[in-house]
Structure formats: structure tokens, C-alpha cells
XYZ file of C-alpha atoms in Angstrom:
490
model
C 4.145 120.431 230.104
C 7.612 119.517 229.247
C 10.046 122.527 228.443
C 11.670 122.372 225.275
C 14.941 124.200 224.291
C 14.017 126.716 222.853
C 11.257 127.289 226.476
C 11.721 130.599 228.295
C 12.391 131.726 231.803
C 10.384 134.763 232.019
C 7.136 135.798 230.019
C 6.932 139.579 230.383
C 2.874 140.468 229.840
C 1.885 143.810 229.109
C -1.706 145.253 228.937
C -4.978 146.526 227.313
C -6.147 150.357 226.875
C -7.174 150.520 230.342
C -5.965 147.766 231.866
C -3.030 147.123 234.051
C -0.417 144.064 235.097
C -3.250 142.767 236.999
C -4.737 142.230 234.308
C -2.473 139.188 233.814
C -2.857 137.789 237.093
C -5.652 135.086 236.436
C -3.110 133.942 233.893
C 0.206 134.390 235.677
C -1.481 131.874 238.406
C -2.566 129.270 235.770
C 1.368 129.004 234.539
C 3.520 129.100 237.692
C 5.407 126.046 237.147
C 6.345 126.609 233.649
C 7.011 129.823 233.099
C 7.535 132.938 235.644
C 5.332 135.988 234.600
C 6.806 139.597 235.088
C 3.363 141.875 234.056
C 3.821 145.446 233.324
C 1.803 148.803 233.755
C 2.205 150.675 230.677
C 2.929 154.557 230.938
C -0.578 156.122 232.111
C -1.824 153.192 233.377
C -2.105 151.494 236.646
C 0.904 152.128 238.935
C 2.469 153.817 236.284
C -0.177 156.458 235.814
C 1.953 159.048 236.752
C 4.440 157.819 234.284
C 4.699 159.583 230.985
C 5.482 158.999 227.230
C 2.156 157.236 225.833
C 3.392 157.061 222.005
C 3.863 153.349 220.983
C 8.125 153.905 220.970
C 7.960 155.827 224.639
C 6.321 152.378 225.792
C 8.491 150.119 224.048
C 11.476 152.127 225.476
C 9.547 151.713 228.861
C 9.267 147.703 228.931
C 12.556 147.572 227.090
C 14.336 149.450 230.481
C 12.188 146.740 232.358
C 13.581 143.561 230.696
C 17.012 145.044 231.409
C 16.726 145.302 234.964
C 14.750 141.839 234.913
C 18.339 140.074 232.766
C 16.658 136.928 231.628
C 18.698 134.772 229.737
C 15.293 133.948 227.229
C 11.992 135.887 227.950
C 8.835 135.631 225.947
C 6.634 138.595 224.983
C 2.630 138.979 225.269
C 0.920 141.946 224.396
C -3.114 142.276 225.096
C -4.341 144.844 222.251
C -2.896 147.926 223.479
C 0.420 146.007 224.479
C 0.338 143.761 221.481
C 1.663 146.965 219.288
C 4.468 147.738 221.503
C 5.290 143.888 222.026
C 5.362 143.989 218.330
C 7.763 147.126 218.176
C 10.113 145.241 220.486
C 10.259 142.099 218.873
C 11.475 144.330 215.813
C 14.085 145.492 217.892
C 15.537 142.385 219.155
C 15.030 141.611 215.753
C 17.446 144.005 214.625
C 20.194 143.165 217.365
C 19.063 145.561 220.587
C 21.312 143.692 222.754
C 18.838 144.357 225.897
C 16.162 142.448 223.766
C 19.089 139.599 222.319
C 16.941 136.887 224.188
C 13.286 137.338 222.622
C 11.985 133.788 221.828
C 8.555 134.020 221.748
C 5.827 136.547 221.328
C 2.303 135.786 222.123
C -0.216 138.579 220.534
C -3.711 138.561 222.145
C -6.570 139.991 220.564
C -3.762 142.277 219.412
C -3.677 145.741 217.464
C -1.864 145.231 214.461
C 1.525 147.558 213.179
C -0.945 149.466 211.086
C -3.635 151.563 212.337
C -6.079 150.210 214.541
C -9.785 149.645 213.027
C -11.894 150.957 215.083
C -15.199 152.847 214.395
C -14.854 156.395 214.630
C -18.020 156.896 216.124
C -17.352 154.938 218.926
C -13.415 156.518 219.250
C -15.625 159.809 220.144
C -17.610 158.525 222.202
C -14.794 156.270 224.417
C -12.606 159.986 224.258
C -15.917 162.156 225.086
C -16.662 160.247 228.616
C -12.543 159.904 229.936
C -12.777 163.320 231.228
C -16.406 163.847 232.338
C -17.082 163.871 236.345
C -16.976 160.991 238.645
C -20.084 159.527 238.121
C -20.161 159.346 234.113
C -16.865 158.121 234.326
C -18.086 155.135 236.617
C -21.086 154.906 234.740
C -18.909 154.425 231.378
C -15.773 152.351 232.372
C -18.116 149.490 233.867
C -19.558 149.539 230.507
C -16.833 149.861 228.447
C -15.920 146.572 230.663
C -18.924 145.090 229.628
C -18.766 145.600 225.927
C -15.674 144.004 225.521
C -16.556 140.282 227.103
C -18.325 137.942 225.146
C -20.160 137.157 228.398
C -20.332 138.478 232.058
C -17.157 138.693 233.637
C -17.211 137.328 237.648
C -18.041 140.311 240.026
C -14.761 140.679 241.221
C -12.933 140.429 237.905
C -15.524 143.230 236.762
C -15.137 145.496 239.703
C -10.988 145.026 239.163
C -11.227 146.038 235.452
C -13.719 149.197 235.849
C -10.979 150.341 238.614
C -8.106 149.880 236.427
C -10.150 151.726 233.671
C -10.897 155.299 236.285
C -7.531 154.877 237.702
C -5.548 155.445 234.200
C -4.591 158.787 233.439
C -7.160 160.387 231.249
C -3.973 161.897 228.707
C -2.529 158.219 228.160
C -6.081 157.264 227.631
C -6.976 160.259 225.041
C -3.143 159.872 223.585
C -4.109 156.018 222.391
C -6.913 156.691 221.143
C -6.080 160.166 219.036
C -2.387 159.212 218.415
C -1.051 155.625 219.307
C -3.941 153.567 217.537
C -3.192 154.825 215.133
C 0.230 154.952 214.878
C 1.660 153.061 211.312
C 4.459 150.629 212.194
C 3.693 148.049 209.359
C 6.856 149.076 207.563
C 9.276 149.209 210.264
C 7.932 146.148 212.017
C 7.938 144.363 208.333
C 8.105 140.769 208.785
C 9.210 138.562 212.064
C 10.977 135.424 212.825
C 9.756 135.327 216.283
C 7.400 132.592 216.372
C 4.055 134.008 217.117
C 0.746 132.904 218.610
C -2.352 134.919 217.868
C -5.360 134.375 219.961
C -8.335 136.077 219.099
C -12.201 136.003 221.033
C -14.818 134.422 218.233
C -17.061 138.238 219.269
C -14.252 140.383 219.188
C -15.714 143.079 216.437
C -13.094 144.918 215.635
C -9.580 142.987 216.713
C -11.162 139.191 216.340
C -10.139 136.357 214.027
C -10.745 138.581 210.739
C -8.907 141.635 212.063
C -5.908 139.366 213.127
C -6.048 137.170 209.712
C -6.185 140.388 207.702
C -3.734 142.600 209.556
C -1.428 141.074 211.854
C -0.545 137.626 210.827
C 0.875 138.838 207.587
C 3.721 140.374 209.419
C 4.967 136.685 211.129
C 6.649 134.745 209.236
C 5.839 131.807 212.345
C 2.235 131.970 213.748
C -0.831 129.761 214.745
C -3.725 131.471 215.112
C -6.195 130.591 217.644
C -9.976 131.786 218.316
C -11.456 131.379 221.591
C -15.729 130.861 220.309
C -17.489 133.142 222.197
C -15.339 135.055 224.107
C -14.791 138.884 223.210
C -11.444 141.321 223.242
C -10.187 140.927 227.462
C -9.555 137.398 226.996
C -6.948 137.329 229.869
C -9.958 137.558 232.277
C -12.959 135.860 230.273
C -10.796 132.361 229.645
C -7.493 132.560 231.907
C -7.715 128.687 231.897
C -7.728 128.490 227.839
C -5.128 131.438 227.508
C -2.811 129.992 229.826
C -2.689 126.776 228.219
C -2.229 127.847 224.648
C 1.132 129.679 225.954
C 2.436 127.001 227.380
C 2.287 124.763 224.632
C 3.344 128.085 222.475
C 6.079 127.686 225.071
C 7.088 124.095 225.155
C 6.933 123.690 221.448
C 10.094 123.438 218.764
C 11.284 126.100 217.132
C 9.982 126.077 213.700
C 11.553 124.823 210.892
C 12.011 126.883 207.706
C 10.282 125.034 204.888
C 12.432 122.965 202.884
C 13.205 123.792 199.489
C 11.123 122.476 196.510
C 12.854 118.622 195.537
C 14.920 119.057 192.210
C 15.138 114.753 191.352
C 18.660 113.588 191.196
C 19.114 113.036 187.146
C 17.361 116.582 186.388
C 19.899 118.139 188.956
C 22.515 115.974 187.008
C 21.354 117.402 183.981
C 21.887 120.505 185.534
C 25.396 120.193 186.850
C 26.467 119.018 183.153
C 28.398 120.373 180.392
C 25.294 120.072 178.220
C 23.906 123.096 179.914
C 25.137 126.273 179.505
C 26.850 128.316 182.378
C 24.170 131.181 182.405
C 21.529 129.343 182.509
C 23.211 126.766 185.034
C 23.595 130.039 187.276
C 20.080 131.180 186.615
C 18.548 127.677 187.622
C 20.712 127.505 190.679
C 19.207 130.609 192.085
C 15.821 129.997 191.218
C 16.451 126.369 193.311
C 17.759 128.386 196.349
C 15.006 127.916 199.491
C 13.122 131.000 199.962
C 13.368 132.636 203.078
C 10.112 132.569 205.175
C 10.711 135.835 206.844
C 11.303 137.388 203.023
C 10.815 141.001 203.468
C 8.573 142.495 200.760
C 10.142 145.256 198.657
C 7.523 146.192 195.754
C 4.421 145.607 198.523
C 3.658 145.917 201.845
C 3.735 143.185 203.888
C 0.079 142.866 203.963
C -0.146 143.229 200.122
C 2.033 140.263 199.764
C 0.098 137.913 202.063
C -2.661 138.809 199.789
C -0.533 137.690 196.837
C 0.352 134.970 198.454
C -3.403 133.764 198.930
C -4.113 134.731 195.449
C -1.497 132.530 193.612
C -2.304 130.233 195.876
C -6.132 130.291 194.250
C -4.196 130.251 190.995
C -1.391 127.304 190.937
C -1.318 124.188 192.781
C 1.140 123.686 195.487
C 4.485 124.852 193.768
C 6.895 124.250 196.679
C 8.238 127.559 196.608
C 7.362 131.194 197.323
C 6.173 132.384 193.840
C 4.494 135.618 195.022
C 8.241 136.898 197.532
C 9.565 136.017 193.654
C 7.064 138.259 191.898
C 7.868 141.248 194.438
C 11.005 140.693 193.967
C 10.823 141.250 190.162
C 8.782 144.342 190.792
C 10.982 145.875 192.987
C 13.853 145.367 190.498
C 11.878 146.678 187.242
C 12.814 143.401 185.348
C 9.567 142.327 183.298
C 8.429 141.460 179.567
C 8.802 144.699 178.258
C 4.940 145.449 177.643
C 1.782 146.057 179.792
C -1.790 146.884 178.876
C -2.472 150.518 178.096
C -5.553 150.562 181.000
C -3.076 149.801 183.810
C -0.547 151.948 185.673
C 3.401 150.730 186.174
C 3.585 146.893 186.776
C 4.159 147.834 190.747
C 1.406 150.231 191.057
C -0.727 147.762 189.156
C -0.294 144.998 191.588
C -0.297 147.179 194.869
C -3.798 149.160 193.144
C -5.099 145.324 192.382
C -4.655 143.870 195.713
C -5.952 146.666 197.248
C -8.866 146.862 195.094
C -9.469 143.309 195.724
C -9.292 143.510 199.357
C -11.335 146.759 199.687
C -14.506 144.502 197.499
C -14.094 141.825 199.597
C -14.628 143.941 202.847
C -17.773 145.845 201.093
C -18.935 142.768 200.822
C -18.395 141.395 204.573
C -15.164 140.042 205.570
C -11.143 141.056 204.257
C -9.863 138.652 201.172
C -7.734 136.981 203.990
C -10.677 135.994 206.474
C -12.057 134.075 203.762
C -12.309 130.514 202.874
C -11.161 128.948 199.498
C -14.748 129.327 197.705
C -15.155 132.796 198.929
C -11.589 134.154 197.694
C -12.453 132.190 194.493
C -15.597 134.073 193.984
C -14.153 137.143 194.131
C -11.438 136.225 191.975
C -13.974 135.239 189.574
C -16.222 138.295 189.649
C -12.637 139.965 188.909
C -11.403 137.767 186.027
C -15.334 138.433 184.579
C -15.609 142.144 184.844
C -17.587 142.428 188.049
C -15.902 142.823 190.758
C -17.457 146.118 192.591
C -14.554 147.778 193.837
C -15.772 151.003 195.930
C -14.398 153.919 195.352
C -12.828 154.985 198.546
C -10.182 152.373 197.826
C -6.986 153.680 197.647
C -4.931 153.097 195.497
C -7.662 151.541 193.304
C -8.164 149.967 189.768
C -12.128 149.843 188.278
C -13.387 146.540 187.118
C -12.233 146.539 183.439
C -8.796 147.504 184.945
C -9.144 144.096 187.338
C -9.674 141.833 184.728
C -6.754 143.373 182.821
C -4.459 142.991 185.687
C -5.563 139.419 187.037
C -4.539 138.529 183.811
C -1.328 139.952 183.808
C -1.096 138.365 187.790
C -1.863 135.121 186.256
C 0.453 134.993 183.470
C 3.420 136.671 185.594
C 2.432 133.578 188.543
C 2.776 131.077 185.339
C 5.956 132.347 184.041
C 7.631 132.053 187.641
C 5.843 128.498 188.322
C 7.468 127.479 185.111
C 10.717 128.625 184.984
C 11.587 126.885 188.466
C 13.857 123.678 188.077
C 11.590 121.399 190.423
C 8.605 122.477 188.054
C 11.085 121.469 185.028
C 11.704 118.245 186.349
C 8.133 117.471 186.646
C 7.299 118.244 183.294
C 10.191 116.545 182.062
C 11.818 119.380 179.980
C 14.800 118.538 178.464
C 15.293 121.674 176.334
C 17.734 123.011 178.947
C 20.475 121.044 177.499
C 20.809 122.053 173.905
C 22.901 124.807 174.465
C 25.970 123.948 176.789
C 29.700 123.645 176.045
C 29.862 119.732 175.768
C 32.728 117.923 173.189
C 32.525 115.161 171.021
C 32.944 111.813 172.956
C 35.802 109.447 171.886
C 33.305 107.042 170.038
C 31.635 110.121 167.805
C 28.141 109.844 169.442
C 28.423 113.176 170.331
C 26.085 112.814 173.794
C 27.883 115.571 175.545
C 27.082 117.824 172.414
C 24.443 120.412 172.839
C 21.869 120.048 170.865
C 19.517 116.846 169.769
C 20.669 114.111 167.918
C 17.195 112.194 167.673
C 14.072 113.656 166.867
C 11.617 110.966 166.081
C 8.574 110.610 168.143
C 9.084 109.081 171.646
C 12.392 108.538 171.026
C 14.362 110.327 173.682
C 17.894 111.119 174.198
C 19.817 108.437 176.492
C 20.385 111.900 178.654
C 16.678 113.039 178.973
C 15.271 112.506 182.163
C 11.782 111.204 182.720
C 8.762 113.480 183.990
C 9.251 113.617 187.633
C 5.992 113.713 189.698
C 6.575 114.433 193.606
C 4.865 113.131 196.389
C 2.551 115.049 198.306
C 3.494 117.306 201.011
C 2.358 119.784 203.279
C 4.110 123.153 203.004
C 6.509 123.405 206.157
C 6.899 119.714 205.760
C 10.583 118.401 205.558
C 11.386 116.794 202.428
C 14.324 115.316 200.742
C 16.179 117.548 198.324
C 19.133 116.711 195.715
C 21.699 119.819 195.634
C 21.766 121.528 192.411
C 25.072 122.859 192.099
């Protein structure tokens, strides 16, 4: 596969909760030739079982000292669950200028655990701690099937054997210290929202860190990720489909570096209209800024990062394509304390209102089966409706949490705040051919008395527009990411 620009020379791999770099191999062999592999035991594990500090920074710092003795010039990053956390921690870092991380172009995230804590049934966190230090033969007995539960089918003989060994030969602490500690570890706010373009692969029977898990959890905090679910395979996907792993990361690899999307078309007389004398200076300013592109990596400060990829889905339910981030706009308003001066009695603080709602929202969707972001377009819309109707069952271990009256209350006040910003956008002006933005600029007379740079209207018969007005716009259809043609508004 040809190498683009952007390709790296080294794809540093680290490891599952009981695994080791040889976990990697059956992949490592599939991509000689495009990309060299450098796999890693994590502290406690594999040749590095003697190696301590098993908290998700410790391990970062760990690979981190490894990249710096490896001096690539542009390495990629892929984290199997376990690893996926601390591949995410470091991409944060380079993120934020680490200058042994500066050359971080990729990150590849399989069957990943996500910055926030990892679900997993606490049942069966008992159970996996209650075996690790129980003698010889229970441990045997266990790790084969601990091996076995996570494969959507029967791993070779060999591979099996390979994986039980790495799972007895880990060091029962770093084993216990993931499980009590690092799972659950919170990074979603520090690791916020990347630029690294991302690929997520995820087995179709992975229960707890499959397509669903990834959807809801991690892929809100990449600003640049495809997602893609391997049917039938479960959570060591490095061993069950080498073959299909390795040839998702080269073309993760070999592809372009994604463009930001472009901004939303403002029509060349409406952005003259804009530019004129006919408008006034403040709200010239005011329209500039709302035509600025929004910046996919946007970095939520009202919600969580996860909160806003809900309200992103949700307007998206809402509004037709706008062209342009309305729901990074509404958290942007929240975090600032700018509204309409009023609120309905029954709801908290506009903020705590729309963090309470989404979370309420989620937390129904998941009673009933799957998180809001898992689901199609007719099953968000369902919920959406049982919330705008007063049904939406909300349980009551959500937290924080609004009850149903309190949901329709606020997905009104979602809808009307998702209206306003839709509205007051230039591009959205254009279309609906508003003109009322230029009655109030700083125009003079012209020389023949017509007065056209005045503000204000001198006609105001029916369909009988100014000579300045310009006609309803209506864009053509594009695909958000798409590049499209944009007139400056300046």
C-alpha cells in the first residue's frame, strides 16, 4: 500500500490486561513492508513483570522512555484495551508539546478502554481478582479460560497456549492494580479531545469494550476517527483476525491527513451585504464571528466531552444539516453564562440543566438496551420523543438526573436554544434571504438622493424588494467534512 506523507516509520504496539508484545506478533508479521512494529511489555507484564508502576501515568511514562530511546522521526500509536488508555494518555501529551512524543501521527485504539472508567461488571472484576492469586492449578485452570471468554471463536492451539502463558506469567499486583485502580482510572478530562487521527476497531461480541462501548465512550474524545467492527470476533482481536487488523492500519497508515471541515458557504452578495455600510459595525463584528469555521477538536467547556457528542447527536435529530457546529456553540454559551435571561422554574441552572438532560437521556437509553450514541436515527428519535411527550423513564441511579416532566421542559429549552443558534448564523441568513440586517448601518445619502446606502427601507410594498436585497440562497448538498467553496465575510 502506497505511503502517504503523513505515513510513519515506526508503529509502537502496546498490550491487553494480560497480554504481552507478543501479543502483536501475528500483526507485526502481516505489516513488515510498510511499517516497522516496536511492541511493548507494559509494567507487570511479560518481560517486564518485574517492572513496577502499574497506574495508567507510570505506564505512559514507561512507553514514553521507550519511544525516546527508539528516536523515530513519525511513530504511530496502538493500544489493545489495557494499552489503549495509556496510548490515549500519550497522545494527550504529544498533544500538549512533550517533545519526546513531538512525532505522534497516528493512534490506532483496539477494542480499547476508554479515558473514563472502564465498564466492566463488577461481578466478574471479583471473580477475574479472586483467581490471580490462587495456586498453580486454579490459576491454569482460569487464565485458559479467561483466554477463551474473550474470542469470539477458538483461537489456534498455539495462539491459545501463548496467551494463557502470558496471562500466569504477569505479576499478580499489576494484574490486581488494573483491575482495582487503573480501570478505573478517570482521564476523560485531561485527555479531552484529540487531533490525532484515530482508528477504532472493535470485535462485533466484544460485551463490554465492542462497537457500543467504543461509540459511547471513546470516539467522543477524537476529533478524527473511523470506527471499524470486526462481526464476530470478540476483545483479543490482534490474535483472532491478525490478517483484518493488519490491513485496517495500513490503510489507517497510508491515508491523508484529514481535513478540517470547511466552513458553512456565506453567498457572495449576502457577504457583500455584510461588508457594507448599510450594516452596522456591531453587528458586522457579531456576524463575522459567528462565520468563523469551528474547530473540530473544540474542547468542551460547560460539558464533558462525552456530553457534547451527545449534544451533538441530539441537534443533529433536531435541525437539518446546518454546516456548522451548533452544539461546541451552545457549550460555549453555557460556559460563558450568556442566555435569555429566563428559564423554567422545574429546571436547575441552564448548565446543570443540559449536563442533568443528557445524562438522563443517555442513562434511559441504556435501561433500555444500548447508550443514545450506539443507536440508529429511529432509535435516538424515539427516545427523543418519549422525552418531548413526558415519558421518557429515566432511572433513578442517574446522576446528575432530571424526571420526565423536567425532560420535556428542558428538550424544549434544547430545542429553542439549537433554533436560536441555527438562526442567527449568516449562511442560515443567506438562505432565508433576510435582509433585515441592513437597516441599521452608517450609510449617507448618494449624490442622486435615492438614499440606497441609507439604513433603513425605502420600499415596502409587497414583493417589491430593495435593489440591495439579496435573493434566498439555497446551497447544494454536502457531506459534512466535504470541501466546499466559501466567500470571506470580512
Amino acid at each position: 500500500m502506497p505511503r502517504s506523507d503523513n505515513s510513519p516509520d515506526l508503529l509502537v504496539a502496546l498490550h491487553f490486561l494480560g497480554g504481552s508484545a507478543r501479543t502483536w506478533e501475528p500483526v507485526a508479521r502481516r505489516l513488515a513492508g510498510t511499517v516497522g512494529c516496536l511492541a511493548l511489555d507494559l509494567p507487570g507484564f511479560g518481560a517486564a513483570a518485574g517492572t513496577t508502576g502499574y497506574d495508567v501515568a507510570a505506564m505512559a511514562d514507561h512507553v514514553a522512555a521507550a519511544i525516546r530511546a527508539a528516536r523515530p522521526r513519525r511513530f504511530a500509536l496502538a493500544g489493545h484495551s489495557m494499552g489503549a488508555k495509556v496510548a490515549l494518555a500519550l497522545a494527550r501529551r504529544s498533544e500538549d508539546g512533550d517533545p519526546d512524543l513531538a512525532g505522534l501521527s497516528h493512534l490506532v485504539l483496539v477494542a480499547g478502554s476508554p479515558p473514563s472508567p472502564e465498564p466492566i461488571a463488577e461481578e466478574r472484576r471479583r471473580a477475574m481478582l479472586a483467581w490471580i492469586g490462587a495456586d498453580a492449578e486454579t490459576r491454569a485452570r482460569e487464565a485458559r479460560a479467561f483466554i477463551r471468554q474473550n474470542v469470539g471463536a477458538p483461537l489456534a492451539p498455539g495462539d491459545e497456549d501463548a496467551a494463557t502463558a502470558d496471562v500466569l506469567r504477569a505479576a499478580p499486583d499489576a494484574w490486581r492494580a488494573w483491575l482495582e485502580s487503573g480501570a478505573n482510572e478517570d482521564w476523560a478530562a485531561r485527555i479531552g479531545v484529540l487531533r490525532t487521527p484515530a482508528l477504532i476497531l472493535a470485535g462485533g461480541d466484544d460485551a463490554d469494550l465492542g462497537p457500543a462501548g467504543q461509540a459511547a465512550l471513546t470516539a467522543p474524545h477524537l476529533a478524527h476517527a473511523r470506527t471499524r467492527v470486526l462481526d464476530g470476533a470478540g476483545h483479543l482481536l490482534p490474535l483472532e483476525r491478525p490478517d483484518a487488523v493488519a490491513a485496517e492500519i495500513a490503510a489507517h497508515l497510508a491515508a491523508a491527513a484529514p481535513a478540517d471541515p470547511a466552513p458553512a458557504r456565506i453567498p457572495a452578495d449576502y457577504a457583500a451585504l455584510i461588508a457594507s455600510e448599510r450594516v452596522n459595525p456591531r453587528l458586522r463584528a457579531a456576524l463575522v464571528e459567528r462565520a468563523e469555521p469551528d474547530d473540530p477538536a473544540y474542547a468542551p467547556a460547560a460539558l464533558d466531552p462525552v456530553a457534547l457528542a451527545l449534544l451533538r447527536a441530539v441537534v443533529a435529530r433536531v435541525l437539518p444539516e446546518a454546516g456548522f457546529d451548533i452544539a461546541a456553540r451552545l457549550d460555549a454559551r453555557l460556559a460563558s453564562g450568556a442566555g435569555d435571561g429566563w428559564r423554567f422554574s422545574r429546571l436547575p441552572p441552564d448548565a446543570h440543566a443540559y449536563r442533568a438532560g443528557l445524562r438522563s437521556l443517555d442513562a434511559a437509553a441504556r435501561a433500555e438496551g444500548a447508550p443514545f450514541l450506539a443507536r440508529d436515527g429511529a432509535g435516538r428519535d424515539a427516545l427523543l420523543r418519549a422525552a418531548q411527550e413526558g415519558r421518557l423513564a429515566v432511572p433513578e441511579t442517574a446522576d446528575p438526573r432530571l424526571d420526565a416532566e423536567q425532560m420535556v421542559l428542558w428538550f424544549e429549552d434544547l430545542r429553542a436554544d439549537a433554533v436560536r443558534t441555527y438562526l442567527a448564523h449568516p449562511a442560515t441568513l443567506a438562505r432565508l434571504g433576510f435582509s433585515g440586517i441592513g437597516a441599521g448601518g452608517t450609510g449617507t445619502p448618494d449624490p442622486d438622493g435615492l438614499a440606497r446606502n441609507l439604513p433603513g427601507f425605502v420600499r415596502t410594498g409587497r414583493n417589491d424588494p430593495e435593489p440591495w436585497e439579496p435573493e434566498p440562497w439555497e446551497p447544494e448538498p454536502w457531506e459534512p467534512g466535504q470541501s466546499a467553496p466559501a466567500e470571506a465575510v470580512r
